[in-house]
Amino acid sequence: MTRDDFLARIAGALGRSGSDVVAPPPEPPSAAVVSPSTAELDDEGSLVLRFVERASAVGAIVRRVRGESEALACAAAVVREYGLSACAADDDRARSILELSQVAAAPPAEADVGVSTAWRAVAETGTVVVRAEEGRLVGVLPSVHVVVLRERDVRRGLVELYRDLATPALDALPSSLVQITGPSRTADIEMTLTTGVHGPGTVVVVLVATAGPRNERSPE
Amino acid sequence: MEIATERFQELARAALQDPQLRIAMERGGSALVTNRRAAMAALPTYEALRTYAGAVKAHTLDHLDHYLGRLTDAVEALGGSVHFAGDAHEANAIVQEIARAEGVRTVVKSKSMLSEEIGLNDALARVGVEAVETDLGEYILQLGDDVPSHLIAPALHWTRERVAALFAEHLGTAADADPAALTQAARAELRRTFLRADMGITGVNFAVAETGTIVLVENEGNIRLSTGAPRVHLAMMGIEKVIPRLADLPTFLTLLARSATGQSASSYVSLITGPRRAGERDGPERFHLVIVDAGRSAVLADPKLRDALRCIRCGACLNHCPVYREVGGHAYGWVYGGPIGAILDPGLLGLERTRDLPQASSLCGACGDVCPVRIPIPDLLVEHRRRGVEGGLVPASERAAMGAFTFVATRPSLWEASTVAGRAISQLLRDDGSLRGGWLPLLRDWLRERDFPAPAQRAFRDRWRDGVDDEPTATPIAAGEVGSSS
C-alpha cells in the first residue's frame, strides 16, 4: 500500500480526518516516580557507590581508579589478563589502552577482548551507555568487553539519561546507542540462567574518578 | 504461522496429556512469576507508572495515523526507507522484494512475533533466501521444526533433555550436555552465520515518532549482532508499536524488563536512529522499516477492543494465567496465546474461528492485575464471550442450559423447587463429596475435567429465612484473623 492509503485506512478506523488537531500526550512521570530507589541520592559519591553496587549485582566487574593515566594502566592490565588479542573502539583512549596492553590487535570477530568508552551510566540499574561512534561490534563480538567510565558521567536513572539525550536536531542523536547492563545472558532453556550467549560473558567497567565539572549535555 | 485456533479444545486436551509439556511448564513457568513479584516489590511507584504507560498507549492509538506519519517522516529524513503492508501477504512480498533488490542470500533473524504471525521464514525460503533464527529459543525451535509457545521464552515447552538430544544430533554436543554447554554450542554455530549474513531482520519493541528511533530490548546480544554486522537492517513492526517521544521510554523500559523477566533492566537496549553515517566504521548501510496492519486497523476501529493494541508483549499475563500454565501456548493454535491471545486473536482473525479462546479463562483477573499497560483483559474476554453468544457461536446445548438456568433463577418459586431437587441429587454423591455426573447428558462434558462440590445440607435461603446460622463452618476462623484492621 502507499503511505497515503495506509494512513487513510487507519484514520478511517479512528473516524479521524488528517486535519484534526492532536492534543499533546500525557506528561511523562518525574525521575522520582520512574526511579524511586535513586531519587534520594543527591551527591556524586553515593550515586557512584550505587552504580558500583548495582553493576556488580548484575554480574559486571567494576575496577575503581583515580585519574586518566591510572585508568589507562588499569584497563590495559585487564586486557592482558583476559586475552591474547584485542580490538579498540574508534577513540583515542581506547586505542591508547590497546597499545599500552601490548596484546595483538585483531578485528572484532577475532579478538578476545573489546575496549570502548562509555558515554553515560545509570546508577539505578548498573547500566553503561555506549554510542555508535565507538563502533557497534567492538563491545559485542569479543567474549570480554572492557569499558572505561568517568564517575561524572553516572546519572541517577533513565529520566536523567534521556534528558541528556534530548536534542532538537534529529541527526544529533547517535545512529546507534546501546544501554548495557551486565553480561549477555539467556534463560531460554528451562529458565536456567546462562551468560555469554551471543555477546560478552564478561564485562569489566573501569570507573575513573576525575576532577572537573559534570557533563550536563551531550558532547558533540 | 498456520492458524489452528478452531482446534483449541482438541489441542488443549492433548497438551494436558503430554508428560514432556507438564515437566517443562512446571520447571520454567513459576520462575517468571517469582522474579516479577520481587522486581515489582522493589518499585513502589509501579501503579503510577502503569497508569501513565496505559494512558500514553491509549493516546497514541487514538491518534495513530498522526504518529505513524511523524515516524515515517523522521525515518526517511535519516535516510531510511519505510514500507507499508496492508496484510500478511503484502508484508511478505515487500520483504521478498527488498531481499531481491539488495542481493540478499542469507538473513539473520531476531525474535519477532510479527514475522511468525505472517510466516516470513517460509516466504523467504520460497525465493531462495536462507533465514536463520538467532534468539536461542527460536534457534532451538527452528532446528526442531517447532513454533514458539511464549512471547519472551519461545521454547518454554522444551525440556533440557529434549534440547540436549536435538543439539547432539545437529551440533554434535554430548547427549547429556547442560544448558551452559548447549548455549556455547549455539553461540559458536550462530557466530559464523552472523558474519556471513547479508541482512538482519528484527522486530520492534518501540518506535519513537519524534526521532524515528527504533528501540530493541534483549538479553542475549543477537539483536546487537543482527543490527550491527550485516550490510542491511530490516525492522518490521505492527502499527501499534509507535510511541510519541523519547521521554516516554524511561517508563516503558522500566515496566517491560520488570514485567517480562523481573530484571530491573534488560541486558541490552539498542536505540537505532537511521542507518550507518559517514565516518562510522561499522553498521548497516541501509535501513528498511516495514509497518504492517494485518487486521489491526479493524481492532482499532472497534472502541471496545482497541485497548488490546496497547500490548507491549511482556508475557506477564501468560505467566500468571492458570489456564495457560496448564495447556501451554500451542493449545491456542496461533502465535499469540494466553490471555492476550484470547483477546487479540478474535480481533485479528475474527471470532468465528477463535470462539473457544475467550472461554479459556476462569476470569480470575490475574492477567488484568499484572498488565503493565492496564489492558482490561478480563473485560475484553467477557466482551468476546458476549459477542459469541449474540452471534450464535456457542453450542446449542450450552444455550439451552443457560436459557433454562435463566428461566429458573428469575422465578423464586421455581428456584426453591430446584434447590430441593439439588439436595435429592446429593444422594448420588461420591465418597469424597463431589458429584458423579457421567449419566447427566448436559453435565457430562462439563464434569469431565471438573469436580462439582456437593450442595449444602440446607439452602442459604432457608437459613436466611430462619435467621439462624446453624450451618457448621468447615474451618473455624481464629480470632484476630479478620476484623483486626486497627
XYZ file of C-alpha atoms in Angstrom:
706
model
C 0.000 0.000 0.000
C 1.040 3.599 -0.431
C 1.689 5.678 2.635
C -1.408 7.776 1.962
C -3.747 4.790 1.543
C -2.299 3.071 4.600
C -2.638 6.093 6.870
C -6.089 6.916 5.442
C -7.288 3.433 6.389
C -6.082 3.985 9.963
C -7.597 7.461 10.139
C -10.856 5.948 8.843
C -10.776 3.272 11.539
C -10.484 6.038 14.122
C -13.071 8.270 12.493
C -10.424 10.983 12.185
C -9.561 13.282 9.338
C -5.950 14.224 8.749
C -6.519 17.842 9.715
C -7.814 17.030 13.203
C -5.821 18.653 15.993
C -3.753 16.287 18.132
C -3.810 17.056 21.837
C -0.391 16.665 23.482
C 0.327 13.242 25.035
C 0.240 12.949 28.851
C 3.193 14.484 30.690
C 5.862 11.828 31.495
C 6.347 10.966 35.178
C 9.173 12.617 37.087
C 12.525 10.987 37.808
C 11.372 10.306 41.374
C 8.455 8.229 40.078
C 10.380 6.318 37.410
C 13.402 5.641 39.631
C 12.296 5.938 43.264
C 15.271 3.931 44.536
C 17.783 6.578 43.452
C 15.662 9.701 43.950
C 17.259 10.416 47.332
C 20.861 10.173 46.136
C 21.981 13.762 45.807
C 25.753 13.684 45.964
C 28.044 12.174 43.373
C 29.722 9.888 45.917
C 26.582 7.980 46.840
C 25.479 7.900 43.204
C 28.756 6.277 42.206
C 28.510 3.797 45.079
C 25.010 2.815 43.964
C 26.270 2.299 40.409
C 29.052 0.028 41.656
C 26.619 -1.940 43.798
C 24.040 -2.401 41.014
C 26.568 -3.149 38.249
C 28.180 -5.784 40.468
C 24.769 -7.258 41.291
C 24.006 -7.834 37.591
C 27.367 -9.502 37.043
C 29.665 -6.731 35.794
C 33.156 -6.416 37.294
C 33.969 -2.879 38.468
C 37.547 -1.592 38.982
C 37.821 1.856 40.540
C 40.787 4.097 39.703
C 41.795 7.746 40.126
C 42.793 9.873 37.131
C 43.251 9.267 33.441
C 46.707 7.671 33.493
C 45.733 5.216 36.183
C 42.620 4.370 34.117
C 44.701 3.587 31.038
C 47.104 1.404 33.016
C 44.290 -0.464 34.762
C 42.331 -1.078 31.540
C 45.481 -2.264 29.767
C 46.191 -4.692 32.605
C 42.623 -6.016 32.380
C 43.037 -6.547 28.625
C 46.252 -8.526 29.215
C 44.583 -10.531 31.958
C 41.666 -11.647 29.787
C 43.063 -12.062 26.291
C 45.824 -12.587 23.794
C 44.226 -10.308 21.223
C 42.035 -7.222 21.408
C 40.201 -4.598 19.390
C 39.548 -0.974 20.277
C 36.712 1.442 19.626
C 37.237 4.455 17.402
C 38.529 6.794 20.085
C 41.927 7.878 21.343
C 41.548 6.492 24.826
C 40.557 3.004 23.644
C 43.414 2.983 21.131
C 45.896 4.034 23.828
C 44.726 1.221 26.075
C 45.163 -1.340 23.310
C 48.667 -0.025 22.593
C 49.617 0.030 26.259
C 48.395 -3.545 26.811
C 50.801 -4.817 24.129
C 48.419 -7.626 23.149
C 47.923 -8.284 19.442
C 45.404 -6.046 17.667
C 42.681 -8.016 15.860
C 39.353 -7.291 14.158
C 36.320 -7.606 16.485
C 35.321 -11.000 15.066
C 38.708 -12.483 16.049
C 39.612 -10.531 19.197
C 39.344 -11.937 22.720
C 38.701 -8.502 24.241
C 36.959 -5.316 23.048
C 37.776 -1.909 24.584
C 35.482 1.122 24.492
C 34.424 4.227 26.379
C 31.032 4.750 27.990
C 29.108 7.939 27.185
C 26.957 7.756 30.310
C 25.911 5.286 33.019
C 22.768 4.715 35.088
C 23.174 4.174 38.826
C 19.721 2.689 39.396
C 20.337 -0.307 37.152
C 24.160 -0.542 36.896
C 23.923 0.237 33.176
C 26.663 1.692 30.946
C 25.691 3.512 27.740
C 27.809 3.325 24.592
C 27.369 5.319 21.357
C 27.689 4.154 17.753
C 30.769 6.247 17.135
C 32.568 3.763 19.372
C 31.802 1.008 16.873
C 28.852 -1.363 17.056
C 30.791 -4.625 17.120
C 33.715 -3.906 19.484
C 31.514 -4.379 22.547
C 29.536 -7.381 21.340
C 31.688 -9.784 19.293
C 34.604 -10.436 21.710
C 33.803 -12.521 24.778
C 35.181 -9.822 27.104
C 34.148 -6.151 26.999
C 36.236 -3.544 28.844
C 34.501 -0.160 29.226
C 36.058 2.966 30.657
C 33.540 5.156 32.507
C 34.075 8.513 34.190
C 32.355 8.967 37.538
C 30.932 12.320 36.489
C 29.003 10.615 33.673
C 26.934 8.493 36.079
C 23.244 9.513 36.214
C 20.604 8.521 38.770
C 18.095 6.852 36.452
C 16.683 6.651 32.942
C 14.899 10.005 33.113
C 18.223 11.827 33.625
C 19.857 9.726 30.894
C 17.140 10.579 28.367
C 17.275 14.238 29.400
C 20.925 14.244 28.331
C 19.884 12.641 25.039
C 17.126 15.142 24.289
C 18.142 17.310 21.407
C 16.354 19.495 18.889
C 18.211 18.093 15.854
C 17.418 14.593 14.582
C 20.914 13.718 13.428
C 22.400 14.855 16.727
C 21.162 11.558 18.157
C 23.736 8.825 17.583
C 22.777 6.336 14.859
C 23.190 3.632 17.479
C 23.171 3.853 21.243
C 23.224 0.787 23.472
C 22.372 0.537 27.167
C 24.441 -2.364 28.511
C 23.506 -3.968 31.829
C 25.855 -6.784 32.792
C 26.934 -9.653 30.574
C 24.961 -11.259 27.734
C 22.508 -13.744 29.195
C 19.715 -16.138 28.324
C 17.271 -18.344 30.174
C 15.740 -19.919 27.087
C 16.468 -23.457 28.261
C 14.136 -24.164 31.202
C 14.647 -20.636 32.607
C 18.188 -21.653 33.643
C 20.350 -18.513 33.601
C 23.384 -18.822 31.322
C 25.780 -15.965 30.489
C 27.777 -15.195 27.354
C 25.283 -16.459 24.797
C 25.886 -14.123 21.827
C 27.569 -11.141 23.454
C 30.344 -10.905 26.077
C 30.154 -13.217 29.070
C 32.457 -10.842 30.953
C 32.021 -7.084 31.289
C 34.679 -5.059 33.127
C 33.933 -1.406 33.939
C 36.985 0.722 34.699
C 35.437 3.527 36.747
C 37.527 6.695 36.783
C 37.361 9.407 39.433
C 38.203 12.647 37.630
C 38.247 16.268 38.627
C 36.179 18.771 36.679
C 32.525 19.623 36.077
C 29.845 17.060 35.245
C 28.763 16.794 31.607
C 25.269 18.181 31.614
C 24.581 17.713 27.922
C 25.792 15.520 25.129
C 29.282 16.441 23.931
C 29.368 16.686 20.140
C 2.130 -19.425 11.052
C -0.626 -21.935 10.390
C -3.858 -20.959 12.133
C -5.368 -23.743 14.256
C -7.432 -21.663 16.678
C -10.545 -23.701 15.752
C -8.933 -26.762 17.359
C -8.407 -25.255 20.835
C -10.363 -27.935 22.706
C -8.589 -30.787 20.962
C -5.133 -29.172 21.308
C -5.706 -28.304 24.973
C -6.792 -31.860 25.759
C -3.692 -33.232 24.027
C -1.479 -30.726 25.906
C -2.877 -31.810 29.267
C -1.850 -35.377 28.493
C 1.664 -34.508 27.251
C 4.113 -35.508 30.024
C 7.020 -33.545 28.444
C 4.952 -30.352 28.464
C 3.939 -30.925 32.085
C 7.606 -31.167 33.131
C 8.708 -28.160 31.072
C 5.898 -25.873 32.276
C 6.477 -26.939 35.857
C 10.227 -26.242 35.699
C 10.113 -22.974 33.746
C 6.728 -21.419 34.433
C 6.999 -20.357 38.052
C 10.415 -18.606 37.847
C 8.968 -15.773 35.750
C 6.202 -15.191 38.308
C 8.566 -15.211 41.298
C 11.075 -12.896 39.600
C 8.429 -10.401 38.548
C 6.954 -10.259 42.041
C 10.349 -9.409 43.565
C 11.019 -6.745 40.918
C 7.677 -5.029 41.474
C 8.061 -5.120 45.240
C 11.195 -3.006 44.726
C 9.265 -0.438 42.654
C 6.765 1.308 44.967
C 5.647 3.641 42.151
C 4.613 0.745 39.936
C 0.886 1.616 39.865
C 1.564 5.211 38.830
C 3.907 4.045 36.071
C 1.421 1.599 34.579
C -1.293 4.244 34.665
C 0.966 6.544 32.679
C 2.063 3.795 30.269
C -1.549 2.806 29.606
C -2.533 6.446 29.061
C 0.296 7.114 26.590
C -0.535 3.966 24.627
C -4.231 4.882 24.574
C -3.406 8.418 23.429
C -1.111 7.119 20.680
C -3.713 4.623 19.420
C -6.354 7.369 19.359
C -4.091 9.416 17.072
C -2.301 6.569 15.335
C -2.376 7.967 11.792
C -0.689 11.136 13.074
C 2.109 9.328 14.942
C 2.800 6.834 12.140
C 3.058 9.768 9.751
C 5.572 11.511 12.000
C 7.559 8.295 12.437
C 7.710 7.829 8.665
C 8.893 11.404 8.109
C 11.625 11.014 10.717
C 12.930 7.662 9.418
C 13.009 8.973 5.846
C 14.795 12.155 6.934
C 17.526 9.943 8.422
C 17.983 8.095 5.126
C 15.898 5.015 5.909
C 13.098 3.575 3.754
C 9.579 2.966 5.082
C 7.208 0.378 3.564
C 3.502 -0.179 4.288
C 1.859 -3.608 4.271
C -1.920 -3.903 4.473
C -1.890 -7.632 5.173
C 0.433 -10.575 5.808
C 0.730 -11.431 2.128
C 1.806 -7.910 1.241
C 4.291 -7.816 4.147
C 5.970 -10.994 2.875
C 6.036 -9.664 -0.680
C 7.705 -6.440 0.493
C 10.441 -8.311 2.371
C 10.968 -10.677 -0.570
C 11.379 -7.678 -2.881
C 13.820 -5.916 -0.525
C 15.875 -9.131 -0.289
C 15.938 -9.385 -4.097
C 16.821 -5.724 -4.642
C 19.579 -5.819 -2.001
C 21.021 -9.101 -3.339
C 20.434 -10.928 -0.052
C 21.117 -14.652 0.221
C 21.316 -15.148 4.000
C 19.261 -13.410 6.680
C 19.876 -13.476 10.440
C 16.628 -13.037 12.314
C 15.990 -11.842 15.835
C 12.834 -12.932 17.583
C 9.825 -11.226 16.013
C 6.321 -12.465 16.777
C 5.071 -10.456 13.797
C 7.321 -12.443 11.458
C 5.905 -15.645 12.968
C 2.411 -14.263 12.506
C 2.890 -13.658 8.781
C 5.036 -16.766 8.107
C 8.049 -14.783 6.902
C 10.624 -17.587 7.004
C 8.615 -19.727 4.592
C 8.081 -16.730 2.324
C 11.856 -16.102 2.223
C 12.579 -19.784 1.596
C 10.254 -19.675 -1.421
C 12.527 -17.082 -3.080
C 15.717 -18.920 -2.151
C 16.727 -16.796 0.850
C 18.054 -18.623 3.895
C 16.633 -17.209 7.165
C 18.359 -18.270 10.392
C 16.750 -17.621 13.776
C 19.334 -16.329 16.265
C 17.471 -15.993 19.563
C 18.484 -19.175 21.406
C 14.892 -20.263 21.999
C 13.908 -19.574 18.388
C 17.045 -21.334 17.148
C 16.049 -24.456 19.109
C 12.573 -24.311 17.579
C 13.885 -23.807 14.042
C 16.245 -26.783 14.375
C 13.449 -28.838 15.939
C 10.854 -27.780 13.336
C 8.589 -26.306 16.019
C 6.880 -22.966 16.724
C 7.014 -20.602 19.759
C 4.731 -21.147 22.751
C 5.534 -17.984 24.734
C 6.144 -14.314 23.888
C 9.531 -13.988 25.579
C 10.548 -17.609 26.249
C 9.618 -19.200 22.920
C 10.926 -22.683 23.803
C 9.422 -22.743 27.305
C 7.722 -26.033 26.382
C 11.048 -27.799 25.686
C 12.827 -29.702 28.462
C 16.617 -29.506 28.708
C 16.824 -33.212 27.882
C 14.983 -32.637 24.621
C 17.261 -29.682 23.690
C 20.326 -31.817 24.500
C 19.079 -34.595 22.196
C 18.383 -32.083 19.392
C 21.811 -30.424 19.660
C 23.544 -33.814 19.884
C 22.002 -34.653 16.537
C 22.642 -31.307 14.788
C 25.686 -29.781 16.522
C 27.474 -32.857 17.839
C 27.269 -31.888 21.521
C 27.291 -34.515 24.289
C 23.988 -36.308 24.829
C 23.897 -35.127 28.461
C 25.196 -31.559 27.871
C 23.911 -28.976 30.390
C 22.258 -25.648 29.425
C 25.611 -23.779 29.604
C 27.310 -26.196 27.194
C 24.297 -26.178 24.866
C 24.309 -22.375 24.851
C 28.027 -22.256 23.956
C 27.469 -24.684 21.075
C 24.708 -22.470 19.682
C 26.935 -19.392 20.112
C 29.759 -20.933 18.079
C 27.453 -22.105 15.309
C 25.494 -18.844 15.034
C 28.609 -16.671 15.194
C 29.646 -17.910 11.739
C 26.165 -17.146 10.392
C 26.149 -13.571 11.737
C 29.413 -12.840 9.977
C 28.288 -14.095 6.562
C 24.697 -12.767 6.637
C 23.685 -10.031 4.187
C 20.666 -8.757 6.102
C 19.450 -8.677 9.698
C 15.695 -8.807 10.319
C 14.405 -7.667 13.695
C 11.078 -6.817 15.242
C 10.490 -3.517 17.051
C 9.745 -3.036 20.741
C 9.088 0.684 20.456
C 9.315 3.108 17.515
C 9.712 6.752 18.580
C 7.653 9.054 16.333
C 9.537 12.295 17.107
C 13.007 10.939 16.296
C 12.492 7.880 14.033
C 14.342 5.790 16.620
C 13.773 2.022 16.699
C 14.129 0.560 20.208
C 15.050 -3.104 20.664
C 15.192 -4.869 24.027
C 17.029 -8.163 24.577
C 19.315 -10.163 26.864
C 21.362 -12.319 24.506
C 23.120 -9.892 22.121
C 21.737 -11.452 18.944
C 19.871 -8.218 18.159
C 23.067 -6.160 18.513
C 24.767 -8.577 16.133
C 21.828 -8.680 13.684
C 21.731 -4.871 13.562
C 25.497 -4.360 13.626
C 27.124 -6.941 11.366
C 25.066 -7.327 8.113
C 25.046 -4.578 5.474
C 21.225 -4.243 5.559
C 18.889 -3.947 8.552
C 15.175 -4.547 8.113
C 12.884 -3.932 11.087
C 9.219 -4.904 10.977
C 6.507 -3.613 13.264
C 2.765 -3.761 13.743
C 1.091 -0.351 13.624
C 0.649 -0.386 17.413
C 4.374 -0.204 18.260
C 4.805 3.552 17.834
C 5.160 5.851 20.866
C 5.297 9.657 20.754
C 8.594 10.663 22.397
C 11.992 9.552 23.663
C 10.844 10.860 27.048
C 8.262 8.036 27.167
C 10.979 5.379 27.109
C 12.146 5.501 30.748
C 8.678 4.347 31.859
C 8.204 1.710 29.161
C 11.710 0.249 29.588
C 11.262 0.092 33.363
C 7.918 -1.693 33.075
C 8.873 -4.044 30.230
C 12.006 -5.519 31.827
C 10.362 -5.999 35.222
C 7.105 -7.408 33.837
C 8.783 -9.782 31.404
C 11.637 -11.323 33.389
C 11.794 -9.456 36.690
C 15.065 -7.746 35.709
C 15.435 -4.075 36.639
C 16.969 -3.614 33.180
C 17.361 -5.986 30.247
C 20.986 -6.717 29.309
C 20.819 -4.653 26.110
C 18.565 -1.848 24.974
C 19.501 -0.675 21.468
C 18.321 2.706 20.159
C 18.761 2.724 16.395
C 18.296 6.053 14.652
C 18.779 5.580 10.914
C 21.487 3.652 9.064
C 25.275 3.999 9.475
C 26.517 7.565 8.950
C 29.548 8.916 7.126
C 32.732 8.224 9.059
C 31.322 5.336 11.129
C 33.343 2.168 10.858
C 30.534 -0.408 11.027
C 26.754 -0.812 10.960
C 24.200 -1.332 8.177
C 24.442 0.831 5.061
C 20.703 0.578 4.501
C 17.753 0.624 6.881
C 14.232 -0.510 5.978
C 11.190 -0.214 8.232
C 8.145 -2.320 7.293
C 4.915 -1.214 9.015
C 2.233 -3.913 8.997
C -1.530 -3.644 9.535
C -2.729 -7.258 9.032
C -6.093 -6.888 10.768
C -5.003 -4.352 13.383
C -6.925 -1.400 11.925
C -10.133 -3.430 12.327
C -9.326 -3.857 16.052
C -8.547 -0.134 16.212
C -11.937 0.665 14.669
C -13.711 -1.243 17.436
C -13.736 1.067 20.502
C -14.398 -1.829 22.879
C -11.443 -3.856 21.592
C -8.952 -1.073 20.834
C -7.248 -1.371 24.234
C -5.873 -4.794 23.226
C -3.454 -2.945 20.910
C -1.680 -1.329 23.878
C 0.146 -4.623 24.454
C 3.956 -4.406 24.751
C 4.392 -8.226 24.575
C 5.910 -8.696 28.045
C 4.234 -12.078 28.563
C 3.227 -11.416 32.196
C -0.435 -12.295 31.531
C 0.647 -15.681 30.155
C 2.856 -16.433 33.145
C 0.065 -15.628 35.593
C -2.777 -17.391 33.766
C -3.907 -20.664 35.397
C -5.168 -21.905 32.030
C -2.022 -21.021 30.046
C 0.182 -22.599 32.690
C -1.645 -25.891 32.231
C -2.171 -26.037 28.472
C 0.871 -24.046 27.246
C 0.972 -21.748 24.237
C 0.393 -24.198 21.398
C -3.141 -25.095 22.509
C -4.293 -21.622 21.480
C -3.489 -22.542 17.895
C -1.708 -19.357 16.830
C 1.277 -17.151 17.582
C -0.398 -15.143 20.369
C -1.596 -17.424 23.178
C -2.617 -16.919 26.783
C -4.962 -14.135 27.893
C -3.582 -11.549 25.431
C -4.005 -14.062 22.594
C -7.531 -14.820 23.760
C -8.500 -11.152 23.306
C -6.217 -10.246 20.367
C -6.717 -13.304 18.144
C -10.524 -12.863 17.855
C -9.865 -9.262 16.788
C -7.229 -10.175 14.197
C -8.728 -13.441 12.886
C -12.451 -12.989 13.607
C -14.485 -14.542 16.406
C -15.907 -17.284 14.181
C -12.664 -19.255 14.127
C -11.415 -18.220 17.593
C -14.661 -18.680 19.551
C -13.141 -21.020 22.145
C -10.202 -18.769 23.106
C -12.147 -16.257 25.258
C -13.619 -19.268 27.068
C -10.120 -20.447 28.055
C -10.201 -18.406 31.253
C -11.577 -18.719 34.753
C -11.931 -14.899 34.779
C -9.755 -14.855 37.886
C -8.459 -11.441 36.795
C -4.731 -12.098 37.318
C -3.979 -11.105 33.705
C -5.525 -7.679 34.189
C -3.765 -7.185 37.520
C -0.279 -7.767 36.082
C -0.691 -5.954 32.751
C 1.871 -3.093 32.721
C -0.242 -1.003 30.325
C -3.535 -1.676 32.128
C -5.322 -3.540 29.350
C -8.659 -4.576 30.927
C -8.146 -8.161 29.731
C -10.966 -9.775 31.786
C -13.458 -7.179 30.461
C -12.376 -7.912 26.892
C -12.695 -11.675 27.480
C -16.270 -11.117 28.650
C -16.959 -8.820 25.699
C -15.851 -11.542 23.255
C -17.991 -14.094 25.110
C -20.986 -11.755 24.882
C -20.467 -11.355 21.155
C -20.111 -15.112 20.805
C -23.490 -15.655 22.433
C -25.134 -12.887 20.408
C -23.610 -14.202 17.220
C -24.899 -17.719 17.859
C -21.340 -19.068 18.225
C -21.973 -21.145 21.373
C -23.179 -24.778 21.169
C -26.946 -25.366 21.217
C -26.692 -27.429 24.423
C -24.963 -24.554 26.252
C -27.543 -22.065 25.033
C -30.339 -24.402 26.157
C -28.718 -24.896 29.569
C -28.160 -21.171 30.132
C -31.701 -20.433 28.949
C -33.113 -22.946 31.408
C -30.963 -21.575 34.221
C -32.125 -18.023 33.498
C -35.753 -19.185 33.455
C -35.415 -20.908 36.836
C -33.193 -18.318 38.517
C -35.557 -15.432 37.749
C -38.601 -17.222 39.250
C -38.320 -17.569 43.086
C -40.773 -20.472 43.441
C -39.099 -22.452 40.694
C -35.687 -21.693 42.208
C -36.837 -23.008 45.592
C -38.094 -26.199 43.957
C -34.752 -26.602 42.201
C -32.828 -26.460 45.484
C -34.958 -29.352 46.724
C -34.017 -31.244 43.579
C -30.389 -30.314 44.216
C -30.453 -31.956 47.620
C -32.019 -35.023 46.019
C -29.075 -35.175 43.623
C -26.713 -35.109 46.594
C -27.951 -38.633 47.322
C -25.736 -39.592 44.412
C -22.581 -38.241 45.999
C -19.223 -39.910 45.736
C -17.339 -40.701 48.929
C -15.184 -37.592 48.516
C -18.223 -35.336 48.499
C -18.191 -34.396 44.807
C -20.811 -35.241 42.226
C -20.823 -38.149 39.828
C -22.362 -36.674 36.715
C -21.492 -39.092 33.979
C -25.080 -40.088 33.439
C -26.330 -36.491 33.193
C -26.303 -35.584 29.493
C -25.938 -31.817 29.985
C -23.282 -32.070 32.675
C -21.187 -34.841 31.165
C -18.863 -32.595 29.124
C -18.597 -30.043 31.861
C -17.762 -32.562 34.563
C -15.159 -34.413 32.513
C -12.363 -32.200 33.834
C -14.019 -30.811 36.942
C -15.381 -31.920 40.280
C -18.624 -30.326 41.333
C -18.875 -29.529 45.053
C -21.789 -31.101 46.886
C -24.775 -28.829 47.698
C -25.006 -27.625 51.308
C -27.259 -29.557 53.644
C -29.546 -26.563 53.997
C -30.085 -23.908 51.350
C -28.882 -20.395 52.178
C -32.399 -19.079 51.527
C -33.759 -21.359 54.267
C -31.079 -20.286 56.723
C -31.705 -16.615 55.929
C -35.446 -17.017 56.438
C -34.942 -18.685 59.803
C -32.418 -16.078 60.858
C -30.249 -18.738 62.457
C -26.820 -19.655 61.180
C -26.690 -23.302 62.139
C -24.509 -24.388 59.235
C -21.248 -25.747 60.637
C -18.213 -24.000 59.167
C -15.553 -26.295 57.784
C -12.609 -24.260 59.081
C -13.398 -22.014 62.031
C -11.751 -18.629 61.657
C -9.375 -17.901 64.506
C -9.935 -14.715 66.435
C -7.823 -11.894 65.141
C -7.612 -13.137 61.575
C -10.448 -10.911 60.487
C -11.529 -7.511 61.596
C -8.139 -6.630 63.031
C -7.524 -3.720 60.750
C -6.776 -1.333 63.619
